Amino acid sequence: MENAQKSETNNHRLLKKNGSSSKKNEKRGKALVYSSAAIVIIATLAITLFLGYKGIRTFFVFDVSVWNFLTTTDWDGTENSGAFSFIFGSFAVTFLAALVAAPLGIGSAIFMTEIAKKWGQKVLQPVIEILVGIPSVVYGLIGVTVIVPLLRDNVGGLGFSLLAGMIVVGVMILPTITSISADAIKAIPQDIKDASYGLGATRWQTIYKVIIPAALPSLMTAIVLGMARAFGEALAVQMVIGNVKGLPESITDQAATLTSIITLDMPHTTYGSVHNSLLWSLGLFLLIMSYVFIIIIRFVSSRRKV
Amino acid sequence: MKSFKRLALLFAFFLVVGVLAACGGSSEEGNSGSEDGGSEEGSGESGSITVGGSSAMQPLVAAAAEEFTAENSDAQIDVQGGGSGTGLSEVAAGNFDIGNSDYFAETKDDIDAEELVDHKVAVVGMTAAAHPEVGVDNLSKDELKEIFTGEITNWSEVGGADEEITLVNRPDGSGTRATFNEFGLDGEEPAEGITEDSSNRVMQIVNDTPGAVGYLSFAYFERNEDIVPLGVDGVEPTDENVKTGEFPIWAYQHSYTQGEPEGLEKEFLDYMMSEEIQTSLLPDQGYIPATEMEVERDAEGNESDIE
């Protein structure tokens, strides 16, 4: 009761004397927003510092040479371990997945924004949103039960392969690329398209000569964001790639990625051991790479013309 | 002045969050403290402990904990996985009351084994597991070594089907892998192959992939009767042969405590070693009772008969 009365008088005041109360609200809002921002910044900094501290120990406490760590392929959990095969594996999966997902994603984005606007937005968009929501372990399961046997019987090899990783991760990053590309294409002013049609260009010519070039920086951003997701993906990749330490000789060979080796080895190491520390260094490398991806995105989107 | 106020607000906010978090923590501690106190004075069957580590032991410990808490309703036993390495690290750090491990704490350089007390609650037999169609069910130790080190690459070389051999490994540091390397391969490291996180996945892959061979504990051959457990030097991989020491590939399942166990820790470990658990629950879960072993092993792998 009391509360209700209070709020009533408060409202009353609000109506009458707008000044002091709104100022108070203004301050509260500011405090709320500022503290959220501060928490996010502090959390990011803390993660970076923590990973940095844990990851760098390998090189200072255990005297592992950075060069050796980054360029050799012999991983046995000791000071002489090299992570190059995992670095290679991660990049291979990422680029191969982008190779699958970029054309498909941009293609379906064009389809749903330019060609079949109504149908595309009614059917394709929800389908893509559903794809975003599926957890990665489900992609992994589908990969193991459908794609791996399919590859084993039709392509050869064991089925567990870079190729399987490429397909599973490609499908996983498809929705990211599609939805960002679709937004980018939608943002292109109608004037530009009208001008193109006015000059007598066909729809395909407009798409090819006008829309894609105009949206290119945003499309690149979409692809790089997709790649960043592919690079960090652990579970689904681990389930289908076979986790073989060593450089794959062909696309049907097994490989291992940075993330898959961290999740595989971490439970079996004791805290503070060389092996454990090496895994932290892999984590640090992943973090550095995600910074690199963000820098690339910044660079690419600063060239946006539209 | 304005910016000072902003800072003050921020500071106040963190203070509130901090105090709330601290309250949560301290009240929890307070609770467990009083329960611990109760367990020492009273019946000794109340309170709560955390048991964790080896994922191979998790189902066994979870089943035992369930039966234990059914009998002692005041006790609470929190069973976690995390891996043998985690189990050892956490019990050494004092975060787990009991840390489970597939291997001796002495084998890990970063663990102070002196501080930990070993309780060998069970024994697990392991052997090589082959795809149903390889046409082999026994290998000599040398053949086993040559297969896993990659010198033999086709099953026909050991009298089986003409099928390429595909190795399925567990990750470095896995307890199953360490045991298989030490007692199956006499310390040799297997060649690179598919590496899988869990024995379940190894079982699945060996079952699905022609020519595949991995290593599993005996319990998995009951779950999937198609895959072939390989005998070694003519000795069949059975519980009986492990007990008598004839079959070489087996490991203890260790429960470590920091110092001698007390209170609920002791109650629970005694329960694990009791006749009831050792002769019914353990065999049901595919383990071999530690109490029925006729041979024993030390941390260096030396085997001797039990008097």
PDB file of N, CA and C in Angstrom, chain B residues 206-240:
ATOM      1  N   VAL B 206      35.524 -48.201 -33.561  1.00  0.00           N
ATOM      2  CA  VAL B 206      36.042 -49.547 -33.849  1.00  0.00           C
ATOM      3  C   VAL B 206      34.931 -50.402 -34.452  1.00  0.00           C
ATOM      4  N   ASN B 207      33.732 -50.206 -33.966  1.00  0.00           N
ATOM      5  CA  ASN B 207      32.592 -50.956 -34.477  1.00  0.00           C
ATOM      6  C   ASN B 207      32.261 -50.576 -35.929  1.00  0.00           C
ATOM      7  N   ASP B 208      32.400 -49.282 -36.260  1.00  0.00           N
ATOM      8  CA  ASP B 208      31.950 -48.791 -37.567  1.00  0.00           C
ATOM      9  C   ASP B 208      33.012 -48.850 -38.652  1.00  0.00           C
ATOM     10  N   THR B 209      34.289 -48.758 -38.276  1.00  0.00           N
ATOM     11  CA  THR B 209      35.330 -48.587 -39.280  1.00  0.00           C
ATOM     12  C   THR B 209      36.026 -49.916 -39.586  1.00  0.00           C
ATOM     13  N   PRO B 210      35.960 -50.390 -40.832  1.00  0.00           N
ATOM     14  CA  PRO B 210      36.625 -51.647 -41.179  1.00  0.00           C
ATOM     15  C   PRO B 210      38.120 -51.591 -40.863  1.00  0.00           C
ATOM     16  N   GLY B 211      38.641 -52.626 -40.240  1.00  0.00           N
ATOM     17  CA  GLY B 211      40.075 -52.702 -39.975  1.00  0.00           C
ATOM     18  C   GLY B 211      40.533 -51.908 -38.771  1.00  0.00           C
ATOM     19  N   ALA B 212      39.600 -51.323 -38.018  1.00  0.00           N
ATOM     20  CA  ALA B 212      40.011 -50.470 -36.902  1.00  0.00           C
ATOM     21  C   ALA B 212      40.400 -51.299 -35.683  1.00  0.00           C
ATOM     22  N   VAL B 213      41.369 -50.789 -34.930  1.00  0.00           N
ATOM     23  CA  VAL B 213      41.737 -51.412 -33.668  1.00  0.00           C
ATOM     24  C   VAL B 213      42.043 -50.320 -32.647  1.00  0.00           C
ATOM     25  N   GLY B 214      41.496 -50.491 -31.451  1.00  0.00           N
ATOM     26  CA  GLY B 214      41.743 -49.528 -30.379  1.00  0.00           C
ATOM     27  C   GLY B 214      41.990 -50.289 -29.109  1.00  0.00           C
ATOM     28  N   TYR B 215      41.801 -49.655 -27.968  1.00  0.00           N
ATOM     29  CA  TYR B 215      41.917 -50.387 -26.705  1.00  0.00           C
ATOM     30  C   TYR B 215      40.830 -49.896 -25.764  1.00  0.00           C
ATOM     31  N   LEU B 216      40.241 -50.852 -25.040  1.00  0.00           N
ATOM     32  CA  LEU B 216      39.098 -50.546 -24.188  1.00  0.00           C
ATOM     33  C   LEU B 216      39.176 -51.365 -22.916  1.00  0.00           C
ATOM     34  N   SER B 217      38.499 -50.889 -21.888  1.00  0.00           N
ATOM     35  CA  SER B 217      38.409 -51.715 -20.686  1.00  0.00           C
ATOM     36  C   SER B 217      37.332 -52.782 -20.919  1.00  0.00           C
ATOM     37  N   PHE B 218      37.426 -53.878 -20.162  1.00  0.00           N
ATOM     38  CA  PHE B 218      36.574 -55.051 -20.419  1.00  0.00           C
ATOM     39  C   PHE B 218      35.084 -54.721 -20.464  1.00  0.00           C
ATOM     40  N   ALA B 219      34.664 -53.745 -19.652  1.00  0.00           N
ATOM     41  CA  ALA B 219      33.232 -53.451 -19.556  1.00  0.00           C
ATOM     42  C   ALA B 219      32.631 -53.118 -20.918  1.00  0.00           C
ATOM     43  N   TYR B 220      33.430 -52.511 -21.790  1.00  0.00           N
ATOM     44  CA  TYR B 220      32.888 -52.088 -23.088  1.00  0.00           C
ATOM     45  C   TYR B 220      32.580 -53.261 -24.005  1.00  0.00           C
ATOM     46  N   PHE B 221      33.240 -54.408 -23.760  1.00  0.00           N
ATOM     47  CA  PHE B 221      32.964 -55.564 -24.616  1.00  0.00           C
ATOM     48  C   PHE B 221      31.635 -56.217 -24.243  1.00  0.00           C
ATOM     49  N   GLU B 222      31.139 -55.885 -23.046  1.00  0.00           N
ATOM     50  CA  GLU B 222      29.807 -56.379 -22.683  1.00  0.00           C
ATOM     51  C   GLU B 222      28.741 -55.494 -23.288  1.00  0.00           C
ATOM     52  N   ARG B 223      29.064 -54.202 -23.393  1.00  0.00           N
ATOM     53  CA  ARG B 223      28.095 -53.280 -23.977  1.00  0.00           C
ATOM     54  C   ARG B 223      27.958 -53.483 -25.470  1.00  0.00           C
ATOM     55  N   ASN B 224      29.060 -53.808 -26.120  1.00  0.00           N
ATOM     56  CA  ASN B 224      29.015 -54.037 -27.566  1.00  0.00           C
ATOM     57  C   ASN B 224      29.675 -55.378 -27.830  1.00  0.00           C
ATOM     58  N   GLU B 225      28.836 -56.390 -28.096  1.00  0.00           N
ATOM     59  CA  GLU B 225      29.375 -57.744 -28.193  1.00  0.00           C
ATOM     60  C   GLU B 225      29.938 -58.066 -29.568  1.00  0.00           C
ATOM     61  N   ASP B 226      29.799 -57.133 -30.526  1.00  0.00           N
ATOM     62  CA  ASP B 226      30.328 -57.383 -31.867  1.00  0.00           C
ATOM     63  C   ASP B 226      31.831 -57.182 -31.935  1.00  0.00           C
ATOM     64  N   ILE B 227      32.323 -56.120 -31.262  1.00  0.00           N
ATOM     65  CA  ILE B 227      33.755 -55.863 -31.355  1.00  0.00           C
ATOM     66  C   ILE B 227      34.526 -56.962 -30.636  1.00  0.00           C
ATOM     67  N   VAL B 228      35.734 -57.228 -31.149  1.00  0.00           N
ATOM     68  CA  VAL B 228      36.481 -58.398 -30.695  1.00  0.00           C
ATOM     69  C   VAL B 228      37.550 -58.008 -29.673  1.00  0.00           C
ATOM     70  N   PRO B 229      37.467 -58.543 -28.450  1.00  0.00           N
ATOM     71  CA  PRO B 229      38.559 -58.340 -27.509  1.00  0.00           C
ATOM     72  C   PRO B 229      39.718 -59.269 -27.879  1.00  0.00           C
ATOM     73  N   LEU B 230      40.901 -58.724 -28.071  1.00  0.00           N
ATOM     74  CA  LEU B 230      42.018 -59.550 -28.517  1.00  0.00           C
ATOM     75  C   LEU B 230      42.763 -60.146 -27.320  1.00  0.00           C
ATOM     76  N   GLY B 231      42.994 -61.463 -27.365  1.00  0.00           N
ATOM     77  CA  GLY B 231      43.823 -62.103 -26.356  1.00  0.00           C
ATOM     78  C   GLY B 231      45.286 -61.775 -26.610  1.00  0.00           C
ATOM     79  N   VAL B 232      46.107 -61.899 -25.582  1.00  0.00           N
ATOM     80  CA  VAL B 232      47.532 -61.612 -25.728  1.00  0.00           C
ATOM     81  C   VAL B 232      48.337 -62.863 -25.384  1.00  0.00           C
ATOM     82  N   ASP B 233      49.183 -63.309 -26.306  1.00  0.00           N
ATOM     83  CA  ASP B 233      50.000 -64.513 -26.102  1.00  0.00           C
ATOM     84  C   ASP B 233      49.149 -65.715 -25.693  1.00  0.00           C
ATOM     85  N   GLY B 234      47.968 -65.818 -26.277  1.00  0.00           N
ATOM     86  CA  GLY B 234      47.111 -66.954 -26.007  1.00  0.00           C
ATOM     87  C   GLY B 234      46.322 -66.883 -24.720  1.00  0.00           C
ATOM     88  N   VAL B 235      46.493 -65.805 -23.944  1.00  0.00           N
ATOM     89  CA  VAL B 235      45.716 -65.662 -22.707  1.00  0.00           C
ATOM     90  C   VAL B 235      44.471 -64.846 -23.009  1.00  0.00           C
ATOM     91  N   GLU B 236      43.323 -65.396 -22.662  1.00  0.00           N
ATOM     92  CA  GLU B 236      42.081 -64.688 -22.936  1.00  0.00           C
ATOM     93  C   GLU B 236      41.904 -63.511 -21.990  1.00  0.00           C
ATOM     94  N   PRO B 237      41.381 -62.412 -22.499  1.00  0.00           N
ATOM     95  CA  PRO B 237      41.157 -61.242 -21.648  1.00  0.00           C
ATOM     96  C   PRO B 237      39.913 -61.424 -20.781  1.00  0.00           C
ATOM     97  N   THR B 238      40.045 -62.097 -19.664  1.00  0.00           N
ATOM     98  CA  THR B 238      38.908 -62.277 -18.763  1.00  0.00           C
ATOM     99  C   THR B 238      39.264 -61.778 -17.374  1.00  0.00           C
ATOM    100  N   ASP B 239      38.245 -61.512 -16.579  1.00  0.00           N
ATOM    101  CA  ASP B 239      38.455 -61.064 -15.193  1.00  0.00           C
ATOM    102  C   ASP B 239      39.318 -62.068 -14.427  1.00  0.00           C
ATOM    103  N   GLU B 240      39.031 -63.384 -14.640  1.00  0.00           N
ATOM    104  CA  GLU B 240      39.759 -64.424 -13.913  1.00  0.00           C
ATOM    105  C   GLU B 240      41.257 -64.334 -14.193  1.00  0.00           C
TER     106      GLU B 240
END
